[in-house]
Amino acid sequence: MWLTVLGPVRAWQDDVELDLGPAKRQALLALLLVRTGQPTSLGTIIDVLWEQDPPHSAANVVYRHAAAIRRLLESGDRSADRQAARLTRVSGSYRLDASAASLDLLRFRELTRQARESAAKGAMRESVRLLARALRLSKGPIASGILPHVAQHPYFVAVDGEHLAAVKEAAGIAARLGEPGAVLDVLQPAAVQHPLDEMLQAQLVQALAASGRQAEALRAYHAVRAHLDQQLGIAPGPELRSAYEDLLLRGAQAARPLAGAVVPAPRRPNPGPTIPRSQPGQRTSRVRDTVPPGRLPAMPENFVGRETELTLLGALSPADEDPPLPAGTPEPVLSGPEGREPVTDSCVHRVPTQPVARVTTPTAVPPPPVSAPVVAVVGPAGIGKTALVVRAGHRSAARSTDRQVFVDLQGHSLHGAALDPEEALRRLLVALGTPEHRVPAGLRARTALYRAQLVGRRVLVVLDDARDARQVRPLLPRSPGSVALVTSRDPLDELVAAEGARRLALGPLEPAQSRATVVLRLGAERAGAEPEAVAEFAASCAGVPLALTLVGSAAALRPETRLAVLAAELREHRAGADGSGPACAEATADTVRGVLAWSYGQLAADTARMFRLLALHTGPDVGVTAAASLAGVPPEVARALLDDLVRARLLDAPERDSYHLHALLHELALRLSLAHDPEDLRRLAVRRMLDHYVHTAREAALLLTPHRNVFETLPAPQPRTSPEPLGSCAEAAAWLDRRLLPVLTAVVAEAAKLGLHAHVHQLALALELPLDRRARWAEQIALQRTCLRTAELQGDLTARARAHRALGFAHGRLGRHTDAHTHLCRALTLFAEAEDHQGQAAVHRCIAFRANAAARHGQALDHYHRSLELYRRAADTIGEADVRNDIGWTYLLQGDYAAALDPCERAAELFRAAGHLPGEATAHDSLGYAHHHLGTHDRALVHYDRALALHRELDDRYLEATTLIHIGHTRLARGERAGATRAWQEALALLDALRHPDARDLRRKLNRAG
């Protein structure tokens, strides 16, 4: 029997095609085929086959279809040279076993494996031949013809990604061999199936050109460019642009271009949140003195024991050898907009022209057959799970891994809901080097990008404090070479059953290890003088590392007191521990509580009060000024109290000016606060904390967007509140990323609960642009919805209108066009009722932006002209200048470069008269772009030079670099290759200094230019 899933799902017995039955049965067979060799639980099958609300009879339906499939397979040929496929049921799951002789997917994988082995040996032509054989097994999209919602499930998307990755491998190797025609027959149909995959389209353009089919290559480029514009309202990204430039560079090397020849000047990418625009007279800090997001925490101090567990984890670490990926495989590339980040006005912000950030390989989700190892480290709170995996991670880093990434999933945090997988993926992507503004929206798109980013890399992924398997599964790496370590209080049975994870259950430390832990805190000399007391300390803690750490640290803080006296004090406070070790999670918690009661009693009164009040903070990590506000003390006093808690091991200090409260200690601190602190004191502490965040957020927004005039008067903060002092745009952006955004949801919820409507509105205004720039549209929607509810309660017409406008823009970013239209129309109505001309103008700009993104440029111009009239009526010069530049940019999008000149020139004049240097620089950039495409290269350089001077005056090194890139393109169009190279080299030095990802593309451009 021969079964196929690389295309339509079909089955043959000898040369006779078999009837596969009804649609649900075909879908079940397809699911089992793509999961071949792996058990698939009944629950998973039901979830896949029924998109929602499965009937009560779903299980019986599955049983009947599975029985029919089993009979079908049993009718197959069982001769020795053609092994039949078999369906078996094991522990409530179904598993279909097949071979490469009976299933096209396994034959495909066998051939691609052989191809990679050949490539590893340097036999590149053999590798291409084998890849081409594998790819020719495909007869269309994976499992085509089955129920659409089933075909869209990640299991099928993953297999489609396998095929797509193999196409790109074959194209990459063939291009290096100078034989692109060898794979054109598989490259072209793949390009048809994936018309928006820019990397694939770029390879097609390059293969056609290298095969001497330049005219077809040009047609292919223009076709995909038009498709991107029509479908997404975006311009080609860096890979596709590079392919097109290669075509034109061939001509530039042969002869100087004629006047009017067009060499694309890439529009300015979004600079991203970590490289903010500076103001005159300010210097942007080049280096943040903080731990990069997602980096593995510091090596645990005084770690004792667990050598058996460390050996096991070390054996599963990413191997020293490279993953099985040919050297010529194209790496995943994030495509940014070809557009620049325009100036913002008082209410609306322009951002790159794509609706969402995108990946050029959106379906390349490397799946099994070779899954990355997964280890679930489970056990009760305080048993040392995080310390173990962090230590294992550092050992791995010293040996072989390319990178280690760490995410706290907050599965058992008291501060709010566990981290959503979509947000966890955002953090992982940023940790892997993806700029925040290029992280796509949606779980599926982020999963695809995450798995594509891991292809060909050795990455250790640490997922700490998981709530359950459902939270973890989208975060698991799927490509060989990487390893996932998961910690949880939950046993993660589903992860073990469905993903083949190995479970490592941590228990108490051995008595000798417990004593050694205490000795490390006390010092060998002091501990050696009273070994009986040390043994009693260790026994009291029942082998729980957190309790041992607390005891040893508390004793170390009282060096003049004999250990026997301290042991007697501890004996009086012990609760819930029998000395034999905790038998369950509750016993472990009781052990820590008993030790904490004694350790807490050693603290000075002010330090104990700080510990209790930290439980009221909205997240596990707190900065000095936030803690100072909670306690109502000066920051220098707060720092001293926090450091006392660190010395007592009741608080961790993972980085400078940042303190972390362990989840179990947070629970105990909250109990103490409820018992000892009056309600009005706790409410006042929370109010000061909220004042700290809101007033600092407002100051950050004023630094980052000083031209916005939407901020209203905010009540003065409560006495003894300490807002964070911010001196620059870099400090403002860093504070938002490190301090406010991680706790934003909890801060907004707390403010709304206390009826602090002004706080909610100010946060919504302050964070509207930063959240959009960071592509955090789900958080934007949640924030603005809360703002809308509070505005409705207050009857605040303007605040309602602003919330609707922001919601409309965010929904548009996520492709929810009906919701976007509804909110924007409502915003227009409300602003009209309030007779707010600037508000109406801002909404028209939002609508125009969305129209441009959908390539409806005529509609965009109509709304921009309405916006222009409203800004003029409100005497808002900056708003008028912004819109005139928008109008010019819309003409540029239409390709009407001559029409763009007048509005952009008038915008530049208005910005210059108002002294708005960033706007003037943007307008000159638009003018340079227009003149470049008109072939008037001398005038283009004049405008680019003016933009360059303004960027340097503003100390905006990123935009300085992008203007230099534009200058390089224009000089190349003039035939000045040396001048182009000099401009690009200067830009590369700036991008390298900023550690910006655009440096990679520019370095490739320089290499191609020779």
PDB file of N, CA, C and O in Angstrom, residues 18 129 284 302 355 393 420 558 584 978:
ATOM      1  N   LEU A  18      -7.844   3.548  -3.447  1.00  0.00           N
ATOM      2  CA  LEU A  18      -8.848   3.112  -2.500  1.00  0.00           C
ATOM      3  C   LEU A  18      -9.739   4.277  -2.068  1.00  0.00           C
ATOM      4  O   LEU A  18      -9.308   5.434  -2.023  1.00  0.00           O
ATOM      5  N   ARG A 129      20.549  16.845  -5.749  1.00  0.00           N
ATOM      6  CA  ARG A 129      19.811  15.798  -6.462  1.00  0.00           C
ATOM      7  C   ARG A 129      18.822  15.105  -5.521  1.00  0.00           C
ATOM      8  O   ARG A 129      17.663  14.870  -5.880  1.00  0.00           O
ATOM      9  N   THR A 284      22.140  60.353  23.473  1.00  0.00           N
ATOM     10  CA  THR A 284      21.499  59.067  23.729  1.00  0.00           C
ATOM     11  C   THR A 284      22.527  58.090  24.268  1.00  0.00           C
ATOM     12  O   THR A 284      23.577  57.897  23.685  1.00  0.00           O
ATOM     13  N   ASN A 302      26.462  29.683  46.066  1.00  0.00           N
ATOM     14  CA  ASN A 302      26.510  28.645  47.102  1.00  0.00           C
ATOM     15  C   ASN A 302      25.600  27.458  46.778  1.00  0.00           C
ATOM     16  O   ASN A 302      24.904  26.930  47.642  1.00  0.00           O
ATOM     17  N   PRO A 355       0.608  46.211   8.097  1.00  0.00           N
ATOM     18  CA  PRO A 355      -0.343  46.109   9.191  1.00  0.00           C
ATOM     19  C   PRO A 355       0.213  45.379  10.388  1.00  0.00           C
ATOM     20  O   PRO A 355      -0.120  45.669  11.500  1.00  0.00           O
ATOM     21  N   GLY A 393      22.098  25.559  32.895  1.00  0.00           N
ATOM     22  CA  GLY A 393      22.214  26.435  31.740  1.00  0.00           C
ATOM     23  C   GLY A 393      23.575  27.072  31.632  1.00  0.00           C
ATOM     24  O   GLY A 393      24.148  27.171  30.539  1.00  0.00           O
ATOM     25  N   ASP A 420       0.650  34.660  29.364  1.00  0.00           N
ATOM     26  CA  ASP A 420       0.016  34.093  28.184  1.00  0.00           C
ATOM     27  C   ASP A 420       1.080  33.581  27.223  1.00  0.00           C
ATOM     28  O   ASP A 420       2.125  34.222  27.052  1.00  0.00           O
ATOM     29  N   ARG A 558      23.847  37.553  62.521  1.00  0.00           N
ATOM     30  CA  ARG A 558      24.029  37.729  63.979  1.00  0.00           C
ATOM     31  C   ARG A 558      25.317  37.018  64.402  1.00  0.00           C
ATOM     32  O   ARG A 558      25.313  35.989  65.099  1.00  0.00           O
ATOM     33  N   CYS A 584       5.204  16.238  50.905  1.00  0.00           N
ATOM     34  CA  CYS A 584       4.379  16.794  49.850  1.00  0.00           C
ATOM     35  C   CYS A 584       4.633  18.280  49.773  1.00  0.00           C
ATOM     36  O   CYS A 584       5.378  18.845  50.572  1.00  0.00           O
ATOM     37  N   ALA A 978      32.325  54.162  -5.567  1.00  0.00           N
ATOM     38  CA  ALA A 978      33.180  54.412  -4.407  1.00  0.00           C
ATOM     39  C   ALA A 978      32.451  55.270  -3.376  1.00  0.00           C
ATOM     40  O   ALA A 978      32.524  55.021  -2.167  1.00  0.00           O
TER      41      ALA A 978
END
